[in-house]
XYZ file of C-alpha atoms in Angstrom:
650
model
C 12.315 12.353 -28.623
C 9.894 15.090 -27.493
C 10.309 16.488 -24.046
C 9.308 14.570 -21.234
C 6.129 15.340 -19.241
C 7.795 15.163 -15.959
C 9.724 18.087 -17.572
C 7.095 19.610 -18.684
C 5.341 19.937 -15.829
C 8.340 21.379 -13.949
C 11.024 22.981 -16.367
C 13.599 23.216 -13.368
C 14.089 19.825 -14.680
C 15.563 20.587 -17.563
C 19.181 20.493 -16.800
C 18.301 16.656 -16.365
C 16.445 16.191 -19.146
C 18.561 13.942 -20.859
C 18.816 11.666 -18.064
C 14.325 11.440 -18.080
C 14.691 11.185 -21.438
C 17.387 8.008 -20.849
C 14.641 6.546 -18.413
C 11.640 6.551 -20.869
C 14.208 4.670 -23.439
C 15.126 2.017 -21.086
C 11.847 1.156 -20.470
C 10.744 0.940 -23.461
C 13.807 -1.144 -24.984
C 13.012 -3.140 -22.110
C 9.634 -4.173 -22.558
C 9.785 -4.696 -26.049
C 11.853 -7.761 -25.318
C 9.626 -8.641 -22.508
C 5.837 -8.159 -21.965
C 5.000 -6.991 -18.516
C 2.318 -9.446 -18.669
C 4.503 -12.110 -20.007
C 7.264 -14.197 -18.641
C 9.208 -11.749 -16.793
C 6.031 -11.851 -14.483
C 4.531 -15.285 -14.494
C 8.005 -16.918 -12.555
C 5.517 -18.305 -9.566
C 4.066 -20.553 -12.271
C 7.186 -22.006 -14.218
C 9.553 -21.748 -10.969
C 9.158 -23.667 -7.602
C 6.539 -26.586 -7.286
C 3.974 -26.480 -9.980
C 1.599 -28.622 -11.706
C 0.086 -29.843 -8.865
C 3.618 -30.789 -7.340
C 4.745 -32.835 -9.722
C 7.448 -30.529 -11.341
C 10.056 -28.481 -9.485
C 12.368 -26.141 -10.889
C 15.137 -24.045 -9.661
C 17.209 -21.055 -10.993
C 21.122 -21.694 -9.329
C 23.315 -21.127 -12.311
C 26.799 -21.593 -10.089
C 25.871 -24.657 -8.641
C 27.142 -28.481 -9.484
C 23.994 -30.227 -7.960
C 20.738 -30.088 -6.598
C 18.685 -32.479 -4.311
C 15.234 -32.298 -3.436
C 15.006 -33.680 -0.341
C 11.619 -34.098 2.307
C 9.601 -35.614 4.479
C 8.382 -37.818 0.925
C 12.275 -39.088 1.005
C 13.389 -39.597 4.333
C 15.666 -36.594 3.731
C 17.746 -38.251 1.780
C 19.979 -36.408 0.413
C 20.832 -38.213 -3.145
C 17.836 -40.508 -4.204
C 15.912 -37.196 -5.868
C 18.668 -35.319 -7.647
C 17.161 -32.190 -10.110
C 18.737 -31.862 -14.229
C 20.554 -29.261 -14.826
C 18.796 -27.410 -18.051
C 19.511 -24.147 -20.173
C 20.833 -21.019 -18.579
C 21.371 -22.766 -14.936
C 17.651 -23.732 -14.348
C 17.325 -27.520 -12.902
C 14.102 -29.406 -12.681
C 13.008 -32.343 -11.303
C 9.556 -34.780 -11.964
C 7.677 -35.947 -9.996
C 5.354 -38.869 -9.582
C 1.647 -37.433 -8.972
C 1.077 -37.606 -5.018
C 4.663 -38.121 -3.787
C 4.333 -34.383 -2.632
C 0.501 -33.415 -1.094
C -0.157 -30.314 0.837
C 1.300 -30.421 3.905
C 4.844 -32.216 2.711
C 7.793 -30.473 4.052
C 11.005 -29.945 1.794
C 14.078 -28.401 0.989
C 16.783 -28.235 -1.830
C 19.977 -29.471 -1.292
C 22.704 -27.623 -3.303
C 25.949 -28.499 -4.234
C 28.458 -25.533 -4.794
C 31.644 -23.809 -4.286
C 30.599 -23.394 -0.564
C 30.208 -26.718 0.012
C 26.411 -28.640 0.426
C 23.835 -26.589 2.276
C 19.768 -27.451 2.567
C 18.213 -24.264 1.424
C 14.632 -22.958 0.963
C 13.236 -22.968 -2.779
C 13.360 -19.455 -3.745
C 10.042 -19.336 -4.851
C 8.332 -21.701 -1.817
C 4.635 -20.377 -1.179
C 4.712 -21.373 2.052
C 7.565 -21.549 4.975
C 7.048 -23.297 8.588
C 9.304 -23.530 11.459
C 9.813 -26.821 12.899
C 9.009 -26.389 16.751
C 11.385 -28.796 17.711
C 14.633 -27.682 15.858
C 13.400 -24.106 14.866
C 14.583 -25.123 11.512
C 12.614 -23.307 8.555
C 11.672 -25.777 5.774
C 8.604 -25.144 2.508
C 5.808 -26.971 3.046
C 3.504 -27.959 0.059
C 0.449 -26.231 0.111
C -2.829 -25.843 -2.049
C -3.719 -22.234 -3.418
C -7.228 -22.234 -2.460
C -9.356 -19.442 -5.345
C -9.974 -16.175 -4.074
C -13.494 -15.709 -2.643
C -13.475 -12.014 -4.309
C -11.507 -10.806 -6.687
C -8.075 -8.457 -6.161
C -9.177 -4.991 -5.630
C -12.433 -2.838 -6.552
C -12.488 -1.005 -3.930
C -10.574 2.582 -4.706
C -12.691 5.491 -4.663
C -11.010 8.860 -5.933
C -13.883 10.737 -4.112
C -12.822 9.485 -0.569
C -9.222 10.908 0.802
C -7.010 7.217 1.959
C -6.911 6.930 5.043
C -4.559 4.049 5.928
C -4.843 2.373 9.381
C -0.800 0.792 9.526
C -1.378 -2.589 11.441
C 1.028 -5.683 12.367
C -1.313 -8.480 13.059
C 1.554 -9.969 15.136
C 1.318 -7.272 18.114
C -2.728 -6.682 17.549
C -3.847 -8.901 20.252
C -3.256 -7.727 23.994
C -2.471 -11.292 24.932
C 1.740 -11.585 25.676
C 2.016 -14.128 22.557
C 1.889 -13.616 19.018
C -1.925 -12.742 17.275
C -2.578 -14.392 13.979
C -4.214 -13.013 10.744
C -7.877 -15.058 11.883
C -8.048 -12.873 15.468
C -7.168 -9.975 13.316
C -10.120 -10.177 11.252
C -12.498 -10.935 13.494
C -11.363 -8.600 15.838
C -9.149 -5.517 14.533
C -10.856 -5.450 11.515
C -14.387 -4.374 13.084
C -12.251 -1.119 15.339
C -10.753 0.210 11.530
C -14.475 0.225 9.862
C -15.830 1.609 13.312
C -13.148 4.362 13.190
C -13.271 4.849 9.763
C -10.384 4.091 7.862
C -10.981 3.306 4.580
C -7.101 1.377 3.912
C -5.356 -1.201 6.456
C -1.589 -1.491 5.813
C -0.265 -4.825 6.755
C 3.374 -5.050 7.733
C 5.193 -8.232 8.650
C 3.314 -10.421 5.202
C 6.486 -11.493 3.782
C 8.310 -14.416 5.897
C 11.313 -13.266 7.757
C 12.968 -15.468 10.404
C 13.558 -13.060 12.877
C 10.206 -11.723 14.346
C 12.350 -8.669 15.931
C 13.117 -7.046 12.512
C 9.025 -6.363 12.478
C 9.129 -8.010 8.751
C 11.847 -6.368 7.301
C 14.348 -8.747 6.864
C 12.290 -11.209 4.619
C 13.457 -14.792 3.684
C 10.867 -16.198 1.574
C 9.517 -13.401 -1.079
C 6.288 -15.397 -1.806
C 5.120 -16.712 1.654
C 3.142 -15.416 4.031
C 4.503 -15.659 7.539
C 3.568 -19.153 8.547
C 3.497 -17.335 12.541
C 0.065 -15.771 12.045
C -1.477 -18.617 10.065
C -1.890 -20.176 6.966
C -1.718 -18.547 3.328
C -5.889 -19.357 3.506
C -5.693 -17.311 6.753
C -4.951 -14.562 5.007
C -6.950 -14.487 2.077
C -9.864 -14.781 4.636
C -8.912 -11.469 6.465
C -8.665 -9.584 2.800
C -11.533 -11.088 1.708
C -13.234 -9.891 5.281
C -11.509 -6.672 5.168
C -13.147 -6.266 1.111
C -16.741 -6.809 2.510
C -16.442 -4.133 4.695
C -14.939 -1.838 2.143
C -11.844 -1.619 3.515
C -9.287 -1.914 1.111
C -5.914 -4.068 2.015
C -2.594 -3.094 1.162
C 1.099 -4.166 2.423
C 4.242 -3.555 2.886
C 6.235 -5.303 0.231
C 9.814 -5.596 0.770
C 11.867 -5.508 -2.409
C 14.671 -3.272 -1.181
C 16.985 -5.559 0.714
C 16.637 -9.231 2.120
C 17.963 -11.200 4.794
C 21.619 -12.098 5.275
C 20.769 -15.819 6.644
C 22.101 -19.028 4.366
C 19.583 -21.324 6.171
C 16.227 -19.024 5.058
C 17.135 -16.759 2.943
C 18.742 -16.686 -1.084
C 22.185 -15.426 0.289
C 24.917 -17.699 -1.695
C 21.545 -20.208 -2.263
C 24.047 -21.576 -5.674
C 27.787 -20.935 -4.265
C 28.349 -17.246 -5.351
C 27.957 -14.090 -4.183
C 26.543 -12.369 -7.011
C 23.493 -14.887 -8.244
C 20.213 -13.245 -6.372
C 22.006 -9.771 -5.038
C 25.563 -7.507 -5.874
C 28.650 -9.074 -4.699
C 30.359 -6.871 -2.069
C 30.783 -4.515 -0.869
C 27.934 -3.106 -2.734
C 25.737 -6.557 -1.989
C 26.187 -5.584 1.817
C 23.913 -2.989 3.085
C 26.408 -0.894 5.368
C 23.045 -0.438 7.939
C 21.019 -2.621 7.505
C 23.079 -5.785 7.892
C 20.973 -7.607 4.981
C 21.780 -8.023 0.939
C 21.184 -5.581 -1.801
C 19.420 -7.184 -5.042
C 21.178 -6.935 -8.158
C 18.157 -5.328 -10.546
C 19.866 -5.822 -13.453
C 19.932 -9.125 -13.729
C 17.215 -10.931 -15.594
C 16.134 -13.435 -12.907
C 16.190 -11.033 -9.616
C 13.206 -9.421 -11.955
C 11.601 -12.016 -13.334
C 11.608 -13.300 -9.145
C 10.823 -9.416 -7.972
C 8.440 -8.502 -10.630
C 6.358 -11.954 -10.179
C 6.412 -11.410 -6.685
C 4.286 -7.904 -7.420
C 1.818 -10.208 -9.321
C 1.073 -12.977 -6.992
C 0.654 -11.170 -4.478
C -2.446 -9.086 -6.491
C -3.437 -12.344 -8.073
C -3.061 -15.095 -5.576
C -4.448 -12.781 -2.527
C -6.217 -10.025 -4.095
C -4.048 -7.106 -2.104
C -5.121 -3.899 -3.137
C -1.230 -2.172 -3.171
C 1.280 -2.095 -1.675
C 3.867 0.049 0.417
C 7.341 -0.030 -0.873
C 9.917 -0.365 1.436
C 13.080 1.131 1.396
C 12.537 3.110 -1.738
C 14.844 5.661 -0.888
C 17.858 2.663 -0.172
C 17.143 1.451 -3.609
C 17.152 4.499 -5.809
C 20.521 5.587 -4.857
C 24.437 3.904 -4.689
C 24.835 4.836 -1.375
C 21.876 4.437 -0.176
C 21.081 7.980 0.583
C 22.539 7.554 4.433
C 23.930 10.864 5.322
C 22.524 13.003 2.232
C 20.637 16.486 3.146
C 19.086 16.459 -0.599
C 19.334 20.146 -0.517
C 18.710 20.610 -4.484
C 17.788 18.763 -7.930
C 21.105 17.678 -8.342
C 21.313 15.740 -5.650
C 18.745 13.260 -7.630
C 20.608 12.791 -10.615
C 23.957 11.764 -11.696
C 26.385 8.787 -10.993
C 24.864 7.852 -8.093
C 21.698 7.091 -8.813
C 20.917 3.478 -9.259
C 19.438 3.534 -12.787
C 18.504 -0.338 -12.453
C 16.654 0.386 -9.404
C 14.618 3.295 -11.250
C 13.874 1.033 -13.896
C 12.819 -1.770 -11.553
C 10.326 0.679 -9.776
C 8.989 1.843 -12.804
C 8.244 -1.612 -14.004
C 6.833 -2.757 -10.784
C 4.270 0.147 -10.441
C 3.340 -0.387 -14.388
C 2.869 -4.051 -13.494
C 0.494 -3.522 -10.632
C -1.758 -0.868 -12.261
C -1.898 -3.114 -15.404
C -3.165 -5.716 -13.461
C -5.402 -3.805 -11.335
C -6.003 0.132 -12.700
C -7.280 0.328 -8.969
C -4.335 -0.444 -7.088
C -2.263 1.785 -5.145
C 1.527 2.035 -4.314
C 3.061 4.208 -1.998
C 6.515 4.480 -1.915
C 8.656 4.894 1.345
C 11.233 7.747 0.319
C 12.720 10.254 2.369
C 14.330 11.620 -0.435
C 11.658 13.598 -2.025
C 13.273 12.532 -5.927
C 10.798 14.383 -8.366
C 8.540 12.392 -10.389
C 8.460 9.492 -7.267
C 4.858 10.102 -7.589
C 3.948 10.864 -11.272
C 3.001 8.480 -14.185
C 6.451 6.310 -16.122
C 4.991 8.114 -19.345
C 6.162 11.032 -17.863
C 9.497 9.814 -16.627
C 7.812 10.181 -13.044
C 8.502 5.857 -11.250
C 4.798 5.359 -11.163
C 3.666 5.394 -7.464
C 0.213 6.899 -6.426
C 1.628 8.174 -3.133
C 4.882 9.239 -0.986
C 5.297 9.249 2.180
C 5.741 12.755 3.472
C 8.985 11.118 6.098
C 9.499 14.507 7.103
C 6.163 15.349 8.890
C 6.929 13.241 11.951
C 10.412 14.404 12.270
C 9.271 17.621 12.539
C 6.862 17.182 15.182
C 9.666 15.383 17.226
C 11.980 18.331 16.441
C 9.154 20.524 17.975
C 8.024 19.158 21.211
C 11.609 18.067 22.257
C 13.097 21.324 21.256
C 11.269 23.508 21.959
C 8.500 25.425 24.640
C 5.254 25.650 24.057
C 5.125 29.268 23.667
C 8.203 29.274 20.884
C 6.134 27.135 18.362
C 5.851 29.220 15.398
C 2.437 28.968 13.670
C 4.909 29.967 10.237
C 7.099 26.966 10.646
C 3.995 24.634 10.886
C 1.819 26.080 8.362
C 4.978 25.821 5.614
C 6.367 22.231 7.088
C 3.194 20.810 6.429
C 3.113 21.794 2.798
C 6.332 21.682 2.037
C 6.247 18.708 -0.992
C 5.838 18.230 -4.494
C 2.284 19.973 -5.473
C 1.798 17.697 -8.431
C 2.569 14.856 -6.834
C 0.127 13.050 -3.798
C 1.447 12.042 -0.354
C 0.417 10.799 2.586
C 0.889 12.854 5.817
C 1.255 11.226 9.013
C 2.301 12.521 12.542
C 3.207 8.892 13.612
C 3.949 5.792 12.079
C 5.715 2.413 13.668
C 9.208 3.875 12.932
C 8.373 6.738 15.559
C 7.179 3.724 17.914
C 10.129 1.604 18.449
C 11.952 1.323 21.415
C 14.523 3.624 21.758
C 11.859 6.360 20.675
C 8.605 7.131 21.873
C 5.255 7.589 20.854
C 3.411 10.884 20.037
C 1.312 10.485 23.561
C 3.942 9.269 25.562
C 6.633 11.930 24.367
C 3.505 14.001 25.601
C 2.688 13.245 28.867
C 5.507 10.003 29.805
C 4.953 8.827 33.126
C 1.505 10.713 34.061
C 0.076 8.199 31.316
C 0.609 5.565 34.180
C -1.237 7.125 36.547
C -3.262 10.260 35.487
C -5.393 9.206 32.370
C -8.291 8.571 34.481
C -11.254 10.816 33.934
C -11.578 12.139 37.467
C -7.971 12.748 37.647
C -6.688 16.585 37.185
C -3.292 16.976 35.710
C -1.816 20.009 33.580
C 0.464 17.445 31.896
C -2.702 15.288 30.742
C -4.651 18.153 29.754
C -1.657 19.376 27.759
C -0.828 16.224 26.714
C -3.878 14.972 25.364
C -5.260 18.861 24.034
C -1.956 18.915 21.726
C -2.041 15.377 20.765
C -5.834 16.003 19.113
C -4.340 19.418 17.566
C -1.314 17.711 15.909
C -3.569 14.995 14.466
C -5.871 17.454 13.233
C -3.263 20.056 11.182
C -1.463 17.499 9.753
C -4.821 15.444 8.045
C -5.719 18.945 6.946
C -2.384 19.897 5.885
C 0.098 17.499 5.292
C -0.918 15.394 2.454
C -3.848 14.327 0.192
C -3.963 11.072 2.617
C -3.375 10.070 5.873
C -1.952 7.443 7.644
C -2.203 6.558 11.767
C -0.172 2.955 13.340
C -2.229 0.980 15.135
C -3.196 2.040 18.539
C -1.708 5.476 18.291
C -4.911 6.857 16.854
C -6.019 6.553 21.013
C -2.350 7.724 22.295
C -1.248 4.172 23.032
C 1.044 4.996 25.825
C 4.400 2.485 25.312
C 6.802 1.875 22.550
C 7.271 -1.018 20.316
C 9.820 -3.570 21.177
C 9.687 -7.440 19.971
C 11.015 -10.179 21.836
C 14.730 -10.320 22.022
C 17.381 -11.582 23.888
C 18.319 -7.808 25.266
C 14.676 -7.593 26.529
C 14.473 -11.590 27.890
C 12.330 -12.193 24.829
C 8.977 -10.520 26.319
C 6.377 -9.633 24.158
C 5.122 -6.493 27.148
C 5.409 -4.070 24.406
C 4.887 -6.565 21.285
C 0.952 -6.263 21.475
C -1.762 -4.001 21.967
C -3.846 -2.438 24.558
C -7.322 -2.120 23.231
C -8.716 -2.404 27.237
C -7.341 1.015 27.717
C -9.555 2.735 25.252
C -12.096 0.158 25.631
C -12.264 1.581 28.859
C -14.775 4.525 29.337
C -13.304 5.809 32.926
C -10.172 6.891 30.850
C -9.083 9.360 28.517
C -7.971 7.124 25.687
C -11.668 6.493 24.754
C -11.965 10.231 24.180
C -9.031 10.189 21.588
C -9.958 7.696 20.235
C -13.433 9.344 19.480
C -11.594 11.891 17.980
C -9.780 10.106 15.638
C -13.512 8.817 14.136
C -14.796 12.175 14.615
C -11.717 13.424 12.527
C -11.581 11.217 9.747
C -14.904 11.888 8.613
C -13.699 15.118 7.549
C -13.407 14.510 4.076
C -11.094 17.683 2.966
C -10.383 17.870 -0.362
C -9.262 21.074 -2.657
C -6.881 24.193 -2.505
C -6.101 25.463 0.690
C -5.920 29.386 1.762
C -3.909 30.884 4.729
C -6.634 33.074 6.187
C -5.035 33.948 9.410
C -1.168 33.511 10.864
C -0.464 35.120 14.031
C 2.400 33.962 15.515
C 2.170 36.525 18.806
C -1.258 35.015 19.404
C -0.336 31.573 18.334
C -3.458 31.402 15.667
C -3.035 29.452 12.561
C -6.902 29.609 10.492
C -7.242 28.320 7.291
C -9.531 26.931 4.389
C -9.041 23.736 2.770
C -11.957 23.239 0.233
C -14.923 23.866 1.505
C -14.165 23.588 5.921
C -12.718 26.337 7.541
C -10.089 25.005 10.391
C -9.020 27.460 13.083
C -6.232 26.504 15.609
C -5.370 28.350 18.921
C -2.022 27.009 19.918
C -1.592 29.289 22.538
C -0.876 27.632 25.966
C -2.666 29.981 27.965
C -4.904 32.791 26.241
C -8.338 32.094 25.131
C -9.969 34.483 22.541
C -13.535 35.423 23.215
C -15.082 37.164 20.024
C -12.198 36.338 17.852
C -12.995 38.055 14.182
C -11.547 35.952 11.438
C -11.867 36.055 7.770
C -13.673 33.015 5.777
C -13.922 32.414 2.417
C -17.554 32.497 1.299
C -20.252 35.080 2.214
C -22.376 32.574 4.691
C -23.154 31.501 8.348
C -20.564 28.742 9.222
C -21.791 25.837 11.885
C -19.250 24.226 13.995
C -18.955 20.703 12.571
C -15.766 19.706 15.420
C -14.065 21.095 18.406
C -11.297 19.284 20.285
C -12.499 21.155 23.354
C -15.751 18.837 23.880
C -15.777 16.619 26.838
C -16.918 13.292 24.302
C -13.388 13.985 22.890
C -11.462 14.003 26.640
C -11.615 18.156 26.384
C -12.674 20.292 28.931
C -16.044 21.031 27.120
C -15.290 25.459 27.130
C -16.711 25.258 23.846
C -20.537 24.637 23.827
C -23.937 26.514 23.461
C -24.214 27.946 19.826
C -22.783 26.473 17.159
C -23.352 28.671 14.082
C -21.408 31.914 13.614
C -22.811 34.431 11.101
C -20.708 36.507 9.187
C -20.956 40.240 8.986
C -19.398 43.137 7.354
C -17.775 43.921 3.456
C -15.353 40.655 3.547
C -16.838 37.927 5.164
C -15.553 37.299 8.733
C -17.310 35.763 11.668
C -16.726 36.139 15.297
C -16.376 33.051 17.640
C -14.717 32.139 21.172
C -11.666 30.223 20.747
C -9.671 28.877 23.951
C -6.353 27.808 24.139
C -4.842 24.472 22.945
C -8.139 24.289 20.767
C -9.777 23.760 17.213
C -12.285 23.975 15.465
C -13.491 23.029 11.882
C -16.281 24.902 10.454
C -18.252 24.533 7.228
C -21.242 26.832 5.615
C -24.537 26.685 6.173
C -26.305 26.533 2.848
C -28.987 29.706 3.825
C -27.495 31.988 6.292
């Protein structure tokens, strides 16, 4: 077998070689036996209610009866007992219109445990009863797709993903729904200019607390912001705007819970996920999937193509990729060198599961895009299965907002090094594409803070008004623009920004629970704050559009470092991006170096009052370069940047 291109394309990976080499193999035996686009991917339409809800079938190999039981029955819990076929998969027939749309039922199984209602594994759609809270499938019609899945990826315009939970995106104390999303969320993303939304929460979990992370029902969308029609509106919106729609899909764990989730759904404890101790995630409190078993990716890998198919997602963001890819989970691992990503405990079902996941979606739609969540940094996360690589388009770059956190909490101002930042921020795999972010929802939830608040805390309450003077604002909100600003330019080849925090929403996330007397205070949004103009989150938030219409693409070049003065100047493509991070000195006829032999105009400053700055920065706005090496000379105040580009004819 010839050398694998992930190999080739970094020979420090040649001690593992043999272990790429191992990957490519799998695959390949594997999908000789079974077609991507075959079987293995088309469980939606064999499994569950299909043919118009006349034939249910369900996988439960260790159980001694089924019962499908409903509103149609009475709930009676022997008249409509399911055959047991081949390799544990029961069935039932049904008379046409003893189930329509809107019939509520469950499965009653038989096993070792004893009888238990459960939720079909593969039930499209889940409601809670609002009398006894208790989950059950309803029936309901797949309605076509007004546009098709995708269409919308552009290579020529950096992603720029807007993260959003349409739960917490209305201001009201209650929970928003995927219909006030579109018509109202959807409009501020095109206005700002996003070109991606990320959806989290799709997936239906029973506990609204674990923000969608501890999902029940793999195929239906959460039944709390609407119906499954619901959402295919807001993507279908979202696709006339040009905004592409992604989400989180959550394939690395699932919920513990009997009564929603697959947990024991036939009797054992090794049917849908590992048997523990290795079925028990150790910190997540939810079960680990077994990926080598036939079924969990027939049920896994369908789930990637319904989701394309049925709703005409654009991607998706893998959760827990990190969790998955390695035997314990990665907790407590530095991944200090190559080693540390190869060997016994690496999960080599998981890798092959990834790899067939990401081949599924891009086969389906070339156009899609994954991104894995990995704080790992395993090489080839982001490179092509041919190459041994698991397919993604993206990774996360996890350790961008860490950083930042590490900085302002540890130390002054003045003891930033402009070194540090400049190598943090490229610190990844240069043939592989990330996204950088400086805040996502993990940085958000209580018990942390946001960027803005970690900023300015309490003075948010009280001094964000325009006629207000405070040092703490004006330091707050000067080195919440600058962060934003490095990091697009730096940290990745996209970008990524959780709702609200692109204006410095001041509070944390924290859902309703029992510990907080089930309030939804910090469960929503508040838009009236930049919608506001008499305070200073309209400004930032003016940024944010200013900034993302900075489309910087190509090589970068360190033009200036100077850590006494606190400068950091660079090129990246074509703009020239100078930050003064100094807290107190202001350069007047600063002489830097740029990289082509032209007059450069000022194309954004995060000094100017329409961006909450103190406007020191105005009059001209082209600088004209001078002497054997082009440099230009320009004023440059503290806690300020600037982005320059060429003028065609100096």
């Amino acid at each position: 077998m010839k050398t694998p291109g992930l190999v080739v394309s970094d020979p420090l990976l040649t001690p593992f070689e043999g272990e790429i080499s191992a990957r490519l193999r799998c695959k390949a035996g594997f999908l000789k036996q079974f077609p991507l686009l075959g079987e293995i991917s088309q469980g939606h339409r064999y499994f569950g209610f299909t043919e118009g809800a006349t034939l249910y079938r369900e996988w439960a190999p260790g159980a001694s009866a089924l019962f499908l039981i409903g509103d149609f029955n009475g709930w009676n819990r022997a008249s409509h007992p399911l055959i047991r076929g081949e390799y544990g998969v029961w069935e039932i027939s049904l008379p046409a219109g003893t189930l329509m749309p809107g019939s509520r039922v469950k499965v009653h199984v038989h096993s070792a445990v004893g009888p238990h209602d459960r939720i079909p594994a593969y039930a499209k759609r889940v409601v809670q009863d609002p009398n006894t809270h208790d989950f059950v499938a309803e029936i309901t019609a797949i309605s076509p797709l007004e546009l098709g899945a995708g269409g919308l990826r552009s290579d020529s315009d950096a992603l720029r993903i807007y993260e959003a939970h349409p739960g917490m995106a209305t201001e009201e104390f209650r929970v928003g729904t995927w219909t006030e999303f579109a018509e109202n969320i959807l409009p501020r993303i095109k206005n700002l200019g996003y070109n991606t939304v990320q959806l989290m929460g799709v997936q239906e979990h029973p506990y609204y607390g674990s923000f969608g992370y501890h999902v029940s029902s793999l195929f239906a969308p959460s039944s709390r912001f609407g119906t499954p029609d619901d959402l295919r509106n807001l993507i279908t919106t979202a696709h006339k705007m040009g905004i592409r729609v992604i989400m989180d899909l959550v394939h690395s764990h699932a919920v513990k819970n009997w009564n929603e989730g697959l947990g024991y759904f036939d009797g054992t404890d090794h049917q849908y996920f590992h048997a523990p101790p290795r079925g028990n995630h150790p910190a997540w409190d939810s079960l680990c999937w077994d990926y080598s078993k036939l079924e969990v990716l027939r049920l896994l890998l369908s789930n990637v193509r319904y989701w394309l198919e049925e709703f005409g997602f654009d991607g998706f963001r893998l959760d827990g990729v990190t969790s998955m890819l390695y035997l314990d989970h990665g907790l407590g691992r530095d991944f200090g060198g190559y080693g540390d990503y190869f060997g016994d405990s690496v999960d080599n079902e998981a890798i092959l599961y990834l790899q067939l996941a990401n081949d599924l979606a891009h086969t389906i739609n070339s156009k899609v895009i994954t991104v894995a969540e990995d704080m790992s940094g395993m090489p080839g996360m982001a490179r092509p299965t041919q190459e041994g690589g698991l397919g993604f388009d993206y990774r996360l770059s996890m350790g961008v907002p860490d950083f930042w956190i590490r900085t302002i909490k540890e130390k002054p101002d003045e003891a930033w090094s402009m070194g540090e930042i400049w190598g943090t921020l490229l610190n990844r795999r240069a043939t592989e594409k990330h996204i950088g972010y400086v805040e996502s929802h993990d940085q958000a939830l209580v018990g942390d803070k946001t960027l803005a608040f970690r900023l300015m805390d309490a003075a948010m309450y009280s001094e964000m008004a325009l006629d207000r003077q405070s040092p703490v604002v004006d330091r707050g909100v000067a080195l919440h623009k600058l962060i934003r600003l490095v990091t697009l330019a730096l940290a990745g080849e996209g970008y990524l920004n959780f709702m609200g925090n692109e204006f410095g929403h001041p509070e944390w996330i924290d859902f309703p629970r029992e510990g907080n007397g089930w309030s939804y205070t910090h469960a929503r949004r508040q838009w009236s704050l930049v919608d506001s103009p008499l305070l200073r989150y309209s400004g930032l938030n003016r940024f944010d559009k200013a900034m993302l219409q900075l489309n910087v693409q190509g090589n970068t070049e360190l033009l200036q470092l100077d850590e006494a003065r606190k400068l950091l100047i660079f090129a990246h493509g074509t703009h020239v991006f100078a930050f003064n991070w100094h807290p107190t000195e202001s350069y007047v006829d600063l002489n830097i170096p740029v990289p082509a032999k032209s007059d450069y105009r000022r194309i954004l400053c995060t000094d100017d009052v329409e961006f909450a700055g103190p406007g020191r920065v105005s009059g001209i706005d082209n600088y004209i370069w001078s002497g054997d090496s082009p440099r230009i000379s320009l004023y440059l105040p503290s806690r300020c940047a600037v982005v320059l580009w060429p003028v065609a004819d100096p």
